């Protein structure tokens, strides 16, 4: 019996692979490091479907070289690595995994906020270097008080909301800006809507949760960083290019802001000699927002179900280009 060919560009949970294997011939990229663009092109050349990852750049030349593709199933909510209009033009359905990762990603965002405010990573290094006795000084390691401060959210979607809800547990005030105002959240949680400039200027912690689009590229640059409080901390768990990284470096070294917690970077991976990595007032993580056992498993299972649905000619649970359903007659 004919079985479609599916390529999975990174190891995923085995029960997600089982779902795919019932419907397709399966091949999985074996290495921990992602495939290079050439290796990805070769892997997808003969594939009917693929499970892909944020590190896989899916552009028009790659799609041109993969003429059999019917579905791309992304293990992520952000889709800035995929040329969706081009996929749609070619009749390729694009699946993704919103929702199931929002709480875990907000947990990580809050971990970054607390770690940066209270200098957790910096002071841990002192202990490991044998400096406990000097470090335990009444005037050392003074950080920012989180409780009672103001959290500014840019992008009040699934993750922004979870981040804001966590802030309430820390007695923080929440102000936000989003493309669409959310009166129901204002009524339920007391969040205050403001213009981007007001959110930027009044936040003690400015947390970014917008998708990366042409409108949000470098949303936070030199001009915005200069408007922030000099005591403020920038948290980015969205995409690296939502901030101008050179401007953030400048802001951190010139004292325009006090610190930054970055789960994402532009570019990823950052060059090992990037000057930002030398600064103590920054915590940098390797894009691990959704990396909890539960969320990652749910993402893998949802991505597998999205992929199999498309291969069977059915609607996906989460589809980024549902306008194709009509064209495809499903
Ligand atoms: P979401 O539910 O779609 O929320 C995004 C929010 O941003 C929406 O509320 C949206 O619009 C708002 N928005 C979009 N464009 C905007 C603009 N130009 N100005 C202001 N607000 C704008 O997505 P999510 O699940 O929260 O995820 C958000 C992003 O986080 C993803 O796209 C991804 O890049 C990133 N992410 C990172 C990790 C990680 O591991 N670090 C994990 C998951 C996701 P409305 O106001 O109209 O609702
Ligand atoms: C991760 O970065 C995601 O977009 O889900």
mmCIF file of C-alpha atoms and ligand atoms in Angstrom:
data_model
loop_
_atom_site.group_PDB
_atom_site.id
_atom_site.type_symbol
_atom_site.label_atom_id
_atom_site.label_comp_id
_atom_site.label_asym_id
_atom_site.label_seq_id
_atom_site.Cartn_x
_atom_site.Cartn_y
_atom_site.Cartn_z
ATOM 1 C CA UNK A 1 0.000 0.000 0.000
ATOM 2 C CA UNK A 2 1.284 3.506 -0.861
ATOM 3 C CA UNK A 3 2.441 5.458 2.154
ATOM 4 C CA UNK A 4 3.452 9.121 1.949
ATOM 5 C CA UNK A 5 6.993 10.063 2.943
ATOM 6 C CA UNK A 6 7.451 12.289 5.971
ATOM 7 C CA UNK A 7 10.638 13.958 7.112
ATOM 8 C CA UNK A 8 11.024 15.056 10.741
ATOM 9 C CA UNK A 9 13.791 17.623 11.011
ATOM 10 C CA UNK A 10 14.624 17.017 14.706
ATOM 11 C CA UNK A 11 14.120 14.231 17.284
ATOM 12 C CA UNK A 12 10.649 14.405 18.898
ATOM 13 C CA UNK A 13 8.756 12.354 21.508
ATOM 14 C CA UNK A 14 8.330 8.729 20.404
ATOM 15 C CA UNK A 15 4.530 8.696 20.841
ATOM 16 C CA UNK A 16 4.341 11.563 18.326
ATOM 17 C CA UNK A 17 6.470 9.546 15.910
ATOM 18 C CA UNK A 18 4.106 6.582 16.441
ATOM 19 C CA UNK A 19 1.166 8.700 15.255
ATOM 20 C CA UNK A 20 3.022 9.629 12.067
ATOM 21 C CA UNK A 21 4.298 6.101 11.475
ATOM 22 C CA UNK A 22 0.747 4.755 11.276
ATOM 23 C CA UNK A 23 0.155 6.942 8.227
ATOM 24 C CA UNK A 24 3.544 7.439 6.593
ATOM 25 C CA UNK A 25 7.074 6.267 5.896
ATOM 26 C CA UNK A 26 9.135 8.158 8.388
ATOM 27 C CA UNK A 27 12.649 9.559 8.442
ATOM 28 C CA UNK A 28 14.098 11.607 11.299
ATOM 29 C CA UNK A 29 17.119 13.910 11.167
ATOM 30 C CA UNK A 30 19.532 12.073 13.458
ATOM 31 C CA UNK A 31 21.804 14.833 14.783
ATOM 32 C CA UNK A 32 21.373 17.255 17.703
ATOM 33 C CA UNK A 33 22.559 20.156 15.540
ATOM 34 C CA UNK A 34 19.937 21.214 12.975
ATOM 35 C CA UNK A 35 20.340 20.369 9.282
ATOM 36 C CA UNK A 36 22.097 23.007 7.207
ATOM 37 C CA UNK A 37 19.939 24.668 4.512
ATOM 38 C CA UNK A 38 21.472 22.315 1.916
ATOM 39 C CA UNK A 39 20.799 19.234 4.064
ATOM 40 C CA UNK A 40 17.236 20.419 4.657
ATOM 41 C CA UNK A 41 16.693 20.905 0.921
ATOM 42 C CA UNK A 42 17.966 17.389 0.256
ATOM 43 C CA UNK A 43 15.835 15.915 3.073
ATOM 44 C CA UNK A 44 12.613 17.513 1.826
ATOM 45 C CA UNK A 45 13.219 16.967 -1.913
ATOM 46 C CA UNK A 46 11.159 13.777 -1.967
ATOM 47 C CA UNK A 47 8.892 14.364 1.072
ATOM 48 C CA UNK A 48 5.088 14.579 1.064
ATOM 49 C CA UNK A 49 5.083 16.099 4.520
ATOM 50 C CA UNK A 50 7.468 17.412 7.138
ATOM 51 C CA UNK A 51 7.590 18.153 10.828
ATOM 52 C CA UNK A 52 9.655 21.310 11.079
ATOM 53 C CA UNK A 53 11.185 23.520 13.725
ATOM 54 C CA UNK A 54 11.836 27.235 14.235
ATOM 55 C CA UNK A 55 15.459 26.790 13.123
ATOM 56 C CA UNK A 56 14.400 25.465 9.695
ATOM 57 C CA UNK A 57 14.190 28.281 7.152
ATOM 58 C CA UNK A 58 11.376 27.393 4.768
ATOM 59 C CA UNK A 59 11.666 29.858 1.889
ATOM 60 C CA UNK A 60 10.598 29.921 -1.753
ATOM 61 C CA UNK A 61 13.751 28.235 -3.168
ATOM 62 C CA UNK A 62 13.394 25.404 -0.640
ATOM 63 C CA UNK A 63 9.718 24.933 -1.530
ATOM 64 C CA UNK A 64 10.630 24.959 -5.236
ATOM 65 C CA UNK A 65 13.011 22.075 -4.514
ATOM 66 C CA UNK A 66 10.305 20.075 -2.668
ATOM 67 C CA UNK A 67 7.615 19.563 -5.348
ATOM 68 C CA UNK A 68 5.699 16.776 -3.554
ATOM 69 C CA UNK A 69 5.132 18.633 -0.259
ATOM 70 C CA UNK A 70 1.497 18.748 0.892
ATOM 71 C CA UNK A 71 1.985 19.761 4.514
ATOM 72 C CA UNK A 72 4.512 21.503 6.733
ATOM 73 C CA UNK A 73 3.794 20.933 10.399
ATOM 74 C CA UNK A 74 5.688 23.371 12.599
ATOM 75 C CA UNK A 75 6.486 22.456 16.208
ATOM 76 C CA UNK A 76 6.010 26.045 17.427
ATOM 77 C CA UNK A 77 3.481 28.867 17.489
ATOM 78 C CA UNK A 78 5.782 31.432 15.814
ATOM 79 C CA UNK A 79 5.930 30.977 12.042
ATOM 80 C CA UNK A 80 8.377 33.695 10.980
ATOM 81 C CA UNK A 81 10.733 31.020 9.585
ATOM 82 C CA UNK A 82 8.118 29.893 7.048
ATOM 83 C CA UNK A 83 7.143 31.724 3.862
ATOM 84 C CA UNK A 84 3.427 31.112 4.372
ATOM 85 C CA UNK A 85 2.175 33.041 1.295
ATOM 86 C CA UNK A 86 4.496 30.946 -0.884
ATOM 87 C CA UNK A 87 3.396 27.703 0.808
ATOM 88 C CA UNK A 88 -0.240 28.716 0.278
ATOM 89 C CA UNK A 89 0.422 29.570 -3.377
ATOM 90 C CA UNK A 90 1.782 26.052 -3.790
ATOM 91 C CA UNK A 91 -1.194 24.435 -2.016
ATOM 92 C CA UNK A 92 0.879 23.368 1.003
ATOM 93 C CA UNK A 93 -0.976 23.371 4.345
ATOM 94 C CA UNK A 94 0.957 24.792 7.288
ATOM 95 C CA UNK A 95 0.219 23.471 10.779
ATOM 96 C CA UNK A 96 1.450 24.967 14.055
ATOM 97 C CA UNK A 97 1.068 24.547 17.825
ATOM 98 C CA UNK A 98 -0.494 27.585 19.552
ATOM 99 C CA UNK A 99 -1.913 27.399 23.062
ATOM 100 C CA UNK A 100 -0.324 24.229 24.417
ATOM 101 C CA UNK A 101 2.949 26.065 25.106
ATOM 102 C CA UNK A 102 1.643 29.380 26.457
ATOM 103 C CA UNK A 103 1.874 28.578 30.178
ATOM 104 C CA UNK A 104 5.323 26.980 29.994
ATOM 105 C CA UNK A 105 6.673 29.891 27.934
ATOM 106 C CA UNK A 106 5.247 32.413 30.397
ATOM 107 C CA UNK A 107 6.805 30.442 33.276
ATOM 108 C CA UNK A 108 10.161 30.797 31.545
ATOM 109 C CA UNK A 109 9.542 34.491 30.878
ATOM 110 C CA UNK A 110 8.861 34.985 34.562
ATOM 111 C CA UNK A 111 11.940 32.948 35.495
ATOM 112 C CA UNK A 112 13.978 35.340 33.338
ATOM 113 C CA UNK A 113 12.307 38.350 34.960
ATOM 114 C CA UNK A 114 13.089 37.112 38.481
ATOM 115 C CA UNK A 115 16.592 35.923 37.597
ATOM 116 C CA UNK A 116 17.506 39.249 36.000
ATOM 117 C CA UNK A 117 15.891 41.388 38.714
ATOM 118 C CA UNK A 118 17.479 39.501 41.609
ATOM 119 C CA UNK A 119 20.798 38.789 39.840
ATOM 120 C CA UNK A 120 20.449 35.026 40.267
ATOM 121 C CA UNK A 121 22.884 33.931 37.550
ATOM 122 C CA UNK A 122 25.558 36.489 38.428
ATOM 123 C CA UNK A 123 25.585 35.680 42.134
ATOM 124 C CA UNK A 124 25.483 31.911 41.484
ATOM 125 C CA UNK A 125 28.780 32.343 39.598
ATOM 126 C CA UNK A 126 30.335 34.015 42.651
ATOM 127 C CA UNK A 127 29.418 31.065 44.865
ATOM 128 C CA UNK A 128 30.869 28.608 42.352
ATOM 129 C CA UNK A 129 34.052 30.680 42.198
ATOM 130 C CA UNK A 130 34.543 30.401 45.974
ATOM 131 C CA UNK A 131 33.444 33.978 46.750
ATOM 132 C CA UNK A 132 30.509 33.232 49.084
ATOM 133 C CA UNK A 133 32.061 35.004 52.052
ATOM 134 C CA UNK A 134 32.725 38.242 50.139
ATOM 135 C CA UNK A 135 29.409 37.981 48.293
ATOM 136 C CA UNK A 136 27.423 37.792 51.523
ATOM 137 C CA UNK A 137 27.854 41.517 52.131
ATOM 138 C CA UNK A 138 25.051 43.861 53.200
ATOM 139 C CA UNK A 139 25.647 46.087 50.178
ATOM 140 C CA UNK A 140 26.300 43.423 47.494
ATOM 141 C CA UNK A 141 23.886 41.840 45.021
ATOM 142 C CA UNK A 142 21.207 44.429 45.528
ATOM 143 C CA UNK A 143 18.637 43.896 42.811
ATOM 144 C CA UNK A 144 15.290 45.289 41.727
ATOM 145 C CA UNK A 145 12.219 44.597 43.836
ATOM 146 C CA UNK A 146 9.687 42.676 41.732
ATOM 147 C CA UNK A 147 6.647 42.959 43.982
ATOM 148 C CA UNK A 148 4.876 46.281 43.688
ATOM 149 C CA UNK A 149 6.570 47.114 40.380
ATOM 150 C CA UNK A 150 4.986 47.595 36.936
ATOM 151 C CA UNK A 151 5.067 44.948 34.218
ATOM 152 C CA UNK A 152 4.540 46.192 30.676
ATOM 153 C CA UNK A 153 3.336 43.631 28.153
ATOM 154 C CA UNK A 154 3.720 44.184 24.407
ATOM 155 C CA UNK A 155 1.418 41.707 22.664
ATOM 156 C CA UNK A 156 -1.455 40.535 24.868
ATOM 157 C CA UNK A 157 -1.975 37.142 23.210
ATOM 158 C CA UNK A 158 -1.751 33.636 24.657
ATOM 159 C CA UNK A 159 1.696 34.034 26.241
ATOM 160 C CA UNK A 160 1.370 37.745 27.086
ATOM 161 C CA UNK A 161 -1.795 36.983 29.056
ATOM 162 C CA UNK A 162 -0.153 34.124 30.970
ATOM 163 C CA UNK A 163 2.816 36.369 31.793
ATOM 164 C CA UNK A 164 0.456 39.116 33.005
ATOM 165 C CA UNK A 165 -1.505 36.655 35.156
ATOM 166 C CA UNK A 166 1.711 35.519 36.834
ATOM 167 C CA UNK A 167 2.561 39.158 37.616
ATOM 168 C CA UNK A 168 -0.680 39.533 39.598
ATOM 169 C CA UNK A 169 0.578 36.834 41.976
ATOM 170 C CA UNK A 170 3.604 39.042 42.622
ATOM 171 C CA UNK A 171 1.450 42.097 43.386
ATOM 172 C CA UNK A 172 2.615 43.793 40.207
ATOM 173 C CA UNK A 173 0.660 46.378 38.251
ATOM 174 C CA UNK A 174 0.144 45.361 34.598
ATOM 175 C CA UNK A 175 0.011 47.775 31.670
ATOM 176 C CA UNK A 176 -0.115 46.533 28.107
ATOM 177 C CA UNK A 177 -0.249 47.370 24.452
ATOM 178 C CA UNK A 178 -1.571 45.015 21.804
ATOM 179 C CA UNK A 179 -2.800 45.357 18.250
ATOM 180 C CA UNK A 180 -6.333 44.869 19.560
ATOM 181 C CA UNK A 181 -7.465 46.302 22.882
ATOM 182 C CA UNK A 182 -8.849 43.657 25.301
ATOM 183 C CA UNK A 183 -11.593 45.266 27.434
ATOM 184 C CA UNK A 184 -12.641 41.861 28.808
ATOM 185 C CA UNK A 185 -9.139 41.270 30.242
ATOM 186 C CA UNK A 186 -9.056 44.804 31.627
ATOM 187 C CA UNK A 187 -12.356 44.141 33.408
ATOM 188 C CA UNK A 188 -11.385 40.691 34.662
ATOM 189 C CA UNK A 189 -7.793 41.321 35.768
ATOM 190 C CA UNK A 190 -7.422 45.089 36.074
ATOM 191 C CA UNK A 191 -4.795 45.351 33.320
ATOM 192 C CA UNK A 192 -4.434 48.884 31.909
ATOM 193 C CA UNK A 193 -4.216 49.509 28.150
ATOM 194 C CA UNK A 194 -1.743 52.182 26.978
ATOM 195 C CA UNK A 195 0.032 53.398 23.856
ATOM 196 C CA UNK A 196 3.352 51.680 23.047
ATOM 197 C CA UNK A 197 5.273 54.783 24.195
ATOM 198 C CA UNK A 198 3.478 54.866 27.546
ATOM 199 C CA UNK A 199 4.069 51.154 28.135
ATOM 200 C CA UNK A 200 7.746 51.586 27.260
ATOM 201 C CA UNK A 201 8.218 54.634 29.480
ATOM 202 C CA UNK A 202 6.299 53.400 32.531
ATOM 203 C CA UNK A 203 7.384 49.776 32.850
ATOM 204 C CA UNK A 204 9.842 48.478 35.428
ATOM 205 C CA UNK A 205 9.867 45.246 33.404
ATOM 206 C CA UNK A 206 9.033 45.407 29.703
ATOM 207 C CA UNK A 207 8.116 41.968 28.369
ATOM 208 C CA UNK A 208 7.739 41.278 24.651
ATOM 209 C CA UNK A 209 5.171 38.786 23.358
ATOM 210 C CA UNK A 210 4.409 39.867 19.781
ATOM 211 C CA UNK A 211 5.069 37.610 16.782
ATOM 212 C CA UNK A 212 7.941 38.643 14.508
ATOM 213 C CA UNK A 213 6.376 40.375 11.487
ATOM 214 C CA UNK A 214 7.434 43.306 9.290
ATOM 215 C CA UNK A 215 5.507 45.567 11.753
ATOM 216 C CA UNK A 216 7.224 44.225 14.889
ATOM 217 C CA UNK A 217 10.759 43.944 13.470
ATOM 218 C CA UNK A 218 12.971 46.117 15.743
ATOM 219 C CA UNK A 219 9.893 47.234 17.685
ATOM 220 C CA UNK A 220 12.377 48.037 20.442
ATOM 221 C CA UNK A 221 15.337 50.016 19.101
ATOM 222 C CA UNK A 222 17.546 52.851 20.278
ATOM 223 C CA UNK A 223 14.692 55.379 20.365
ATOM 224 C CA UNK A 224 12.480 53.164 22.546
ATOM 225 C CA UNK A 225 15.327 52.026 24.834
ATOM 226 C CA UNK A 226 16.181 55.668 25.565
ATOM 227 C CA UNK A 227 12.561 56.176 26.686
ATOM 228 C CA UNK A 228 12.700 53.313 29.207
ATOM 229 C CA UNK A 229 13.434 53.895 32.890
ATOM 230 C CA UNK A 230 17.168 53.553 33.632
ATOM 231 C CA UNK A 231 16.157 51.017 36.299
ATOM 232 C CA UNK A 232 14.018 48.982 33.873
ATOM 233 C CA UNK A 233 14.643 45.439 32.680
ATOM 234 C CA UNK A 234 13.800 44.179 29.182
ATOM 235 C CA UNK A 235 12.480 40.618 28.848
ATOM 236 C CA UNK A 236 12.283 39.001 25.417
ATOM 237 C CA UNK A 237 10.755 35.567 24.945
ATOM 238 C CA UNK A 238 9.227 36.392 21.536
ATOM 239 C CA UNK A 239 11.777 36.546 18.697
ATOM 240 C CA UNK A 240 15.275 38.047 18.677
ATOM 241 C CA UNK A 241 14.611 40.470 15.831
ATOM 242 C CA UNK A 242 11.711 42.123 17.687
ATOM 243 C CA UNK A 243 14.544 44.049 19.348
ATOM 244 C CA UNK A 244 17.545 45.712 17.751
ATOM 245 C CA UNK A 245 20.266 43.700 19.508
ATOM 246 C CA UNK A 246 23.014 46.280 18.880
ATOM 247 C CA UNK A 247 20.815 48.941 20.441
ATOM 248 C CA UNK A 248 20.161 46.703 23.459
ATOM 249 C CA UNK A 249 23.907 46.265 23.922
ATOM 250 C CA UNK A 250 24.321 50.035 23.778
ATOM 251 C CA UNK A 251 21.459 50.556 26.251
ATOM 252 C CA UNK A 252 22.950 48.053 28.721
ATOM 253 C CA UNK A 253 26.443 49.520 28.572
ATOM 254 C CA UNK A 254 25.350 53.163 28.629
ATOM 255 C CA UNK A 255 22.896 52.683 31.512
ATOM 256 C CA UNK A 256 19.728 53.485 29.527
ATOM 257 C CA UNK A 257 18.274 50.301 31.075
ATOM 258 C CA UNK A 258 19.408 48.164 34.016
ATOM 259 C CA UNK A 259 19.265 44.669 32.553
ATOM 260 C CA UNK A 260 17.872 42.245 30.015
ATOM 261 C CA UNK A 261 16.593 38.690 30.063
ATOM 262 C CA UNK A 262 16.752 37.193 26.586
ATOM 263 C CA UNK A 263 15.451 33.758 25.636
ATOM 264 C CA UNK A 264 15.759 34.652 21.963
ATOM 265 C CA UNK A 265 18.507 36.353 20.023
ATOM 266 C CA UNK A 266 19.166 37.884 16.632
ATOM 267 C CA UNK A 267 20.821 35.955 15.081
ATOM 268 C CA UNK A 268 20.277 32.490 16.518
ATOM 269 C CA UNK A 269 22.664 31.084 17.455
ATOM 270 C CA UNK A 270 24.508 34.225 18.625
ATOM 271 C CA UNK A 271 28.178 34.409 17.661
ATOM 272 C CA UNK A 272 30.145 33.157 20.716
ATOM 273 C CA UNK A 273 32.119 36.408 20.803
ATOM 274 C CA UNK A 274 28.998 38.612 20.745
ATOM 275 C CA UNK A 275 29.724 41.489 23.173
ATOM 276 C CA UNK A 276 26.333 41.112 24.869
ATOM 277 C CA UNK A 277 27.443 37.706 26.163
ATOM 278 C CA UNK A 278 30.199 39.424 28.150
ATOM 279 C CA UNK A 279 27.778 41.588 30.152
ATOM 280 C CA UNK A 280 26.782 40.639 33.701
ATOM 281 C CA UNK A 281 23.442 42.443 33.599
ATOM 282 C CA UNK A 282 22.055 40.086 30.950
ATOM 283 C CA UNK A 283 20.709 36.550 31.233
ATOM 284 C CA UNK A 284 20.743 34.753 27.885
ATOM 285 C CA UNK A 285 18.999 31.432 27.279
ATOM 286 C CA UNK A 286 19.015 29.174 24.179
ATOM 287 C CA UNK A 287 15.382 29.717 23.116
ATOM 288 C CA UNK A 288 13.895 27.312 25.684
ATOM 289 C CA UNK A 289 10.565 29.049 26.382
ATOM 290 C CA UNK A 290 8.404 25.989 25.729
ATOM 291 C CA UNK A 291 10.981 23.435 26.894
ATOM 292 C CA UNK A 292 9.065 21.647 29.646
ATOM 293 C CA UNK A 293 8.415 17.931 29.325
ATOM 294 C CA UNK A 294 4.648 18.414 29.290
ATOM 295 C CA UNK A 295 4.468 21.278 26.807
ATOM 296 C CA UNK A 296 7.017 19.883 24.399
ATOM 297 C CA UNK A 297 5.231 16.527 24.359
ATOM 298 C CA UNK A 298 1.879 18.224 23.708
ATOM 299 C CA UNK A 299 3.465 20.303 20.930
ATOM 300 C CA UNK A 300 4.936 17.186 19.293
ATOM 301 C CA UNK A 301 1.649 15.296 19.532
ATOM 302 C CA UNK A 302 -0.328 18.237 18.108
ATOM 303 C CA UNK A 303 2.191 18.670 15.283
ATOM 304 C CA UNK A 304 1.936 14.948 14.482
ATOM 305 C CA UNK A 305 -1.881 15.088 14.439
ATOM 306 C CA UNK A 306 -1.833 18.213 12.241
ATOM 307 C CA UNK A 307 0.486 16.480 9.792
ATOM 308 C CA UNK A 308 -1.477 13.224 9.606
ATOM 309 C CA UNK A 309 -4.777 15.083 9.178
ATOM 310 C CA UNK A 310 -3.386 16.933 6.163
ATOM 311 C CA UNK A 311 -1.982 13.761 4.633
ATOM 312 C CA UNK A 312 -5.425 12.157 4.980
ATOM 313 C CA UNK A 313 -7.068 15.135 3.284
ATOM 314 C CA UNK A 314 -8.698 16.342 6.501
ATOM 315 C CA UNK A 315 -8.689 19.718 8.277
ATOM 316 C CA UNK A 316 -5.884 20.363 10.757
ATOM 317 C CA UNK A 317 -6.481 21.111 14.456
ATOM 318 C CA UNK A 318 -4.328 24.242 14.066
ATOM 319 C CA UNK A 319 -3.718 25.592 10.592
ATOM 320 C CA UNK A 320 -1.929 28.817 9.640
ATOM 321 C CA UNK A 321 -3.407 28.969 6.130
ATOM 322 C CA UNK A 322 -6.984 27.627 6.420
ATOM 323 C CA UNK A 323 -7.923 29.629 3.318
ATOM 324 C CA UNK A 324 -6.502 26.629 1.423
ATOM 325 C CA UNK A 325 -9.265 24.326 2.661
ATOM 326 C CA UNK A 326 -11.666 25.572 0.015
ATOM 327 C CA UNK A 327 -9.125 25.207 -2.810
ATOM 328 C CA UNK A 328 -8.233 21.712 -1.599
ATOM 329 C CA UNK A 329 -11.905 20.787 -1.119
ATOM 330 C CA UNK A 330 -11.575 19.783 2.553
HETATM 331 P P1 LIG B 1 -0.499 35.026 20.036
HETATM 332 O O1 LIG B 1 -1.475 34.382 20.948
HETATM 333 O O2 LIG B 1 -0.806 35.119 18.595
HETATM 334 O O3 LIG B 1 -0.179 36.468 20.628
HETATM 335 C C1 LIG B 1 0.510 37.458 19.959
HETATM 336 C C2 LIG B 1 -0.126 38.783 20.320
HETATM 337 O O4 LIG B 1 0.598 39.871 19.743
HETATM 338 C C3 LIG B 1 -1.574 38.915 19.836
HETATM 339 O O5 LIG B 1 -2.336 39.333 20.915
HETATM 340 C C4 LIG B 1 -1.475 39.939 18.739
HETATM 341 O O6 LIG B 1 -2.562 40.699 18.345
HETATM 342 C C5 LIG B 1 -0.338 40.800 19.221
HETATM 343 N N1 LIG B 1 0.274 41.526 18.104
HETATM 344 C C6 LIG B 1 0.539 41.083 16.859
HETATM 345 N N2 LIG B 1 1.104 42.048 16.121
HETATM 346 C C7 LIG B 1 1.206 43.120 16.932
HETATM 347 C C8 LIG B 1 1.691 44.432 16.736
HETATM 348 N N3 LIG B 1 2.196 44.818 15.568
HETATM 349 N N4 LIG B 1 1.630 45.292 17.786
HETATM 350 C C9 LIG B 1 1.101 44.911 18.963
HETATM 351 N N5 LIG B 1 0.606 43.673 19.196
HETATM 352 C C10 LIG B 1 0.662 42.791 18.190
HETATM 353 O O7 LIG B 1 0.889 34.264 20.129
HETATM 354 P P2 LIG B 1 1.592 33.647 21.423
HETATM 355 O O8 LIG B 1 1.271 32.204 21.500
HETATM 356 O O9 LIG B 1 1.335 34.496 22.579
HETATM 357 O O10 LIG B 1 3.124 33.758 20.968
HETATM 358 C C11 LIG B 1 3.706 35.020 20.720
HETATM 359 C C12 LIG B 1 5.082 34.850 20.124
HETATM 360 O O11 LIG B 1 5.958 34.334 21.123
HETATM 361 C C13 LIG B 1 5.172 33.828 18.985
HETATM 362 O O12 LIG B 1 4.813 34.403 17.747
HETATM 363 C C14 LIG B 1 6.615 33.410 19.019
HETATM 364 O O13 LIG B 1 7.371 34.235 18.170
HETATM 365 C C15 LIG B 1 7.025 33.648 20.476
HETATM 366 N N6 LIG B 1 7.267 32.387 21.212
HETATM 367 C C16 LIG B 1 8.496 32.175 21.728
HETATM 368 C C17 LIG B 1 8.733 31.039 22.474
HETATM 369 C C18 LIG B 1 10.079 30.788 23.071
HETATM 370 O O14 LIG B 1 10.451 29.632 23.203
HETATM 371 N N7 LIG B 1 10.809 31.805 23.449
HETATM 372 C C19 LIG B 1 7.721 30.093 22.679
HETATM 373 C C20 LIG B 1 6.477 30.356 22.115
HETATM 374 C C21 LIG B 1 6.259 31.503 21.378
HETATM 375 P P3 LIG B 1 -3.989 41.077 18.984
HETATM 376 O O15 LIG B 1 -3.735 42.194 19.952
HETATM 377 O O16 LIG B 1 -4.791 41.470 17.816
HETATM 378 O O17 LIG B 1 -4.524 39.880 19.688
HETATM 379 C C1 LIG B 2 8.829 28.928 19.854
HETATM 380 O O1 LIG B 2 9.678 29.746 19.729
HETATM 381 C C2 LIG B 2 7.517 29.047 19.325
HETATM 382 O O2 LIG B 2 7.261 29.976 18.556
HETATM 383 O O3 LIG B 2 6.699 28.189 19.659
#
